[in-house]
Amino acid sequence: MASSSDPTANTAWNPRLYDDRHAFVWKHGASLVELLSPQPSEKILDLGCGTGRLTAQIAESGATVSGIDASFEMIAEARRLYPALTFNTADARDFTVDEPLDAVFSNAVLHWVRPPEAVAACVHRALKPGGRFVAEFGGRGNVSRVIAALRRVLPEFGASADLLPAWYYPSIAEYAAVLEQAGLETTSARLFDRPTHLEGADGLKNWVTMFAVAAVDAVPAERREAFFARLEAAARDELFHDGAWYADYRRLQIVAVRKRAV
Ligand code: BEZ
């Protein structure tokens, strides 16, 4: 998701490119849909739905589901792919729903959105008492090796590492506290490694080009290829195995419920 005032604002959300090169995002999300376990009578929101792939999987259960995303481009593509479903542009920190929901679902989005407290307050307001929030995103330590390599190499090419996005990668305790404060009780949480294959010989370069736009743009155009070669050299020992690049993803997977009035 992206809006002009958030940390994703410099991210080039080209929906077709995203679906093509980063299909692993929604493919991994299938297990989160299983965890959600949507039921036919339920009303569910897919928060940060992107191109709607997982929204459509949730809809297969018979649940009534809609998707929101801050990116106009993503929403346009979701509408094109799934014309029978409802998709709207909205900010995760400032959305409302027409009627209270059974569940809010979110995959691979919340590490882009600050402050997390604003998201949690909106999720709380959107849910029925007892309704559930099922989310997965980057947790503490996510892509730490990619970031370390970028921090080392960017200054060598005259670019500041401060231009990297302000990603939010909380620990379980930190995020459960944010949810608790908003009136959501965490019922399960997992933080786990998910080394993620980046397709092709240019996998690392493509990932960085897509997700660290401002930092890459700060490298003079004539030095870009040298920059990527140096970045690959810096990251190779830790992130290149068996002939392929892997990003050191760590996922935080969380289920929380809106507290019932006592
Ligand atoms: C992630 O899914 O963890 C992620 C994706 C893009 C940029 C940073 C993190």
Coordinates of C-alpha atoms in Angstrom, one line a residue, residues 37-246:
S37 CA -10.2 -20.0 8.1
P38 CA -12.9 -17.9 6.5
Q39 CA -16.5 -19.1 6.9
P40 CA -19.3 -18.6 4.4
S41 CA -21.4 -16.3 6.6
E42 CA -18.5 -14.0 7.5
K43 CA -17.7 -10.4 6.5
I44 CA -14.0 -9.9 6.0
L45 CA -11.7 -7.1 5.0
D46 CA -8.4 -7.7 3.2
L47 CA -6.2 -4.8 4.4
G48 CA -3.6 -3.9 1.8
C49 CA -5.0 -6.3 -0.7
G50 CA -2.5 -5.4 -3.6
T51 CA -3.7 -7.0 -6.8
G52 CA -6.4 -9.0 -4.9
R53 CA -5.0 -12.5 -5.2
L54 CA -5.6 -13.4 -1.6
T55 CA -8.9 -11.5 -1.5
A56 CA -10.1 -13.9 -4.2
Q57 CA -8.8 -16.9 -2.3
I58 CA -10.8 -15.7 0.8
A59 CA -13.9 -15.2 -1.4
E60 CA -13.7 -18.9 -2.5
S61 CA -14.8 -19.8 1.0
G62 CA -18.1 -18.1 0.4
A63 CA -17.3 -15.3 2.9
T64 CA -18.2 -11.7 1.8
V65 CA -14.8 -10.1 1.4
S66 CA -13.6 -6.7 0.1
G67 CA -10.1 -5.3 -0.3
I68 CA -8.5 -2.0 0.4
D69 CA -5.1 -0.7 -0.6
A70 CA -3.5 2.7 -0.7
S71 CA -2.2 2.2 -4.2
F72 CA -4.6 3.3 -7.0
E73 CA -2.6 1.1 -9.4
M74 CA -3.0 -2.0 -7.3
I75 CA -6.7 -1.4 -6.9
A76 CA -7.2 -0.9 -10.6
E77 CA -5.4 -4.2 -11.3
A78 CA -7.4 -6.0 -8.6
R79 CA -10.7 -4.7 -10.1
R80 CA -9.5 -5.8 -13.6
L81 CA -8.6 -9.3 -12.3
Y82 CA -11.6 -9.9 -10.1
P83 CA -14.5 -7.7 -11.3
A84 CA -17.0 -9.5 -9.1
L85 CA -15.2 -8.4 -5.9
T86 CA -15.2 -5.0 -4.2
F87 CA -11.9 -3.1 -4.0
N88 CA -11.4 0.4 -2.8
T89 CA -8.5 2.8 -2.3
A90 CA -7.9 3.6 1.4
D91 CA -5.2 4.2 3.9
A92 CA -4.5 1.5 6.6
R93 CA -4.2 4.3 9.2
D94 CA -7.4 5.9 8.4
F95 CA -10.2 3.6 7.1
T96 CA -13.7 2.9 8.1
V97 CA -16.2 0.1 7.2
D98 CA -19.9 0.2 6.7
E99 CA -20.7 -2.5 9.2
P100 CA -18.7 -4.3 11.9
L101 CA -16.6 -7.2 10.5
D102 CA -15.9 -10.8 11.6
A103 CA -12.3 -10.5 10.6
V104 CA -9.6 -8.2 9.2
F105 CA -6.9 -10.0 7.2
S106 CA -3.5 -8.5 6.2
N107 CA -0.6 -10.1 4.4
A108 CA 2.9 -8.5 3.8
V109 CA 1.8 -4.9 4.2
L110 CA 2.1 -3.7 7.8
H111 CA 5.9 -3.3 7.7
W112 CA 5.3 -0.4 5.3
V113 CA 2.8 1.5 7.6
R114 CA 3.7 3.8 10.4
P115 CA 2.5 4.6 13.0
P116 CA 1.3 1.0 13.8
E117 CA -1.0 2.4 16.5
A118 CA -3.1 4.2 13.9
V119 CA -3.6 0.9 12.0
A120 CA -4.4 -1.0 15.2
A121 CA -7.0 1.6 16.1
C122 CA -8.7 1.3 12.7
V123 CA -8.7 -2.5 12.9
H124 CA -10.2 -2.4 16.3
R125 CA -13.0 0.0 15.1
A126 CA -13.7 -2.2 12.1
L127 CA -14.2 -5.4 14.1
K128 CA -17.2 -6.8 15.9
P129 CA -16.5 -7.6 19.6
G130 CA -14.8 -11.0 19.4
G131 CA -13.8 -10.4 15.7
R132 CA -10.3 -11.4 14.7
F133 CA -7.3 -9.8 13.2
V134 CA -5.1 -12.2 11.3
A135 CA -1.9 -10.6 9.9
E136 CA 1.6 -11.4 8.7
F137 CA 4.4 -9.0 7.9
G138 CA 8.1 -8.5 8.4
G139 CA 9.1 -9.1 12.0
R140 CA 12.2 -8.2 14.1
G141 CA 15.3 -8.8 12.0
N142 CA 13.5 -8.9 8.7
V143 CA 15.9 -8.5 5.7
S144 CA 18.6 -7.5 8.2
R145 CA 21.4 -8.9 5.9
V146 CA 20.0 -7.1 2.9
I147 CA 19.9 -3.9 4.9
A148 CA 23.4 -4.3 6.3
A149 CA 24.8 -4.8 2.8
L150 CA 23.0 -1.6 1.6
R151 CA 24.2 0.3 4.6
R152 CA 27.7 -0.7 3.9
V153 CA 27.7 0.0 0.1
L154 CA 25.4 3.0 -0.4
P155 CA 27.8 5.5 1.2
E156 CA 30.6 4.2 -1.0
F157 CA 28.6 5.5 -3.9
G158 CA 27.7 8.9 -2.4
A159 CA 24.2 7.8 -1.3
S160 CA 22.9 8.1 2.3
A161 CA 21.5 4.9 3.9
D162 CA 19.0 7.3 5.6
L163 CA 17.1 7.1 2.3
L164 CA 16.2 3.5 2.9
P165 CA 12.5 3.1 3.8
A166 CA 11.5 3.4 7.5
W167 CA 10.3 -0.2 7.6
Y168 CA 8.5 -1.4 10.8
Y169 CA 9.8 -4.8 12.0
P170 CA 8.6 -5.3 15.5
S171 CA 9.2 -8.2 17.9
I172 CA 6.2 -10.2 19.2
A173 CA 6.2 -8.4 22.5
E174 CA 6.4 -4.9 20.9
Y175 CA 3.5 -5.6 18.5
A176 CA 1.3 -7.4 21.0
A177 CA 1.6 -4.2 23.2
V178 CA 0.5 -2.0 20.3
L179 CA -2.5 -4.3 19.7
E180 CA -3.3 -4.5 23.5
Q181 CA -3.3 -0.8 23.7
A182 CA -5.9 -0.6 20.9
G183 CA -8.2 -3.2 22.6
L184 CA -7.0 -6.2 20.6
E185 CA -5.9 -9.3 22.5
T186 CA -3.2 -11.4 20.9
T187 CA -4.2 -15.1 21.0
S188 CA -1.3 -16.4 19.0
A189 CA 2.0 -15.1 17.6
R190 CA 4.9 -16.5 15.7
L191 CA 8.2 -15.0 14.6
F192 CA 10.0 -17.2 12.1
D193 CA 12.6 -17.2 9.3
R194 CA 11.4 -17.5 5.8
P195 CA 14.4 -17.3 3.4
T196 CA 12.8 -16.2 0.2
H197 CA 14.0 -17.1 -3.2
L198 CA 14.5 -14.0 -5.5
E199 CA 14.1 -15.2 -9.0
G200 CA 17.0 -14.9 -11.5
A201 CA 20.6 -13.9 -11.5
D202 CA 19.4 -10.3 -10.9
G203 CA 17.2 -11.3 -8.0
L204 CA 18.8 -9.1 -5.4
K205 CA 19.2 -6.2 -7.8
N206 CA 15.5 -6.4 -8.7
W207 CA 14.4 -6.6 -5.1
V208 CA 16.5 -3.5 -4.2
T209 CA 15.4 -1.6 -7.3
M210 CA 11.7 -2.2 -6.5
F211 CA 11.8 -1.6 -2.7
A212 CA 14.6 0.8 -2.0
V213 CA 13.8 3.3 -4.8
A214 CA 15.0 6.5 -3.1
A215 CA 18.3 5.1 -2.0
V216 CA 19.0 3.6 -5.4
D217 CA 18.0 6.8 -7.1
A218 CA 20.6 8.7 -5.0
V219 CA 23.4 6.6 -6.6
P220 CA 24.5 8.6 -9.7
A221 CA 23.1 6.9 -12.8
E222 CA 26.5 6.3 -14.4
R223 CA 27.6 4.4 -11.2
R224 CA 24.5 2.2 -10.8
E225 CA 25.8 -0.9 -12.4
A226 CA 29.0 -0.7 -10.3
F227 CA 26.9 -0.1 -7.2
F228 CA 24.8 -3.3 -7.8
A229 CA 28.0 -5.3 -8.5
R230 CA 29.5 -4.1 -5.2
L231 CA 26.2 -4.8 -3.4
E232 CA 26.1 -8.3 -4.7
A233 CA 29.7 -8.9 -3.7
A234 CA 28.9 -7.6 -0.2
A235 CA 25.8 -9.8 0.2
R236 CA 26.9 -12.9 -1.7
D237 CA 28.3 -15.0 1.2
E238 CA 25.2 -14.7 3.2
L239 CA 22.4 -14.4 0.7
F240 CA 23.5 -16.5 -2.4
H241 CA 23.1 -20.2 -2.0
D242 CA 22.7 -23.1 -4.5
G243 CA 23.0 -20.8 -7.4
A244 CA 20.2 -18.4 -6.3
W245 CA 19.6 -15.2 -4.3
Y246 CA 17.6 -15.4 -1.1

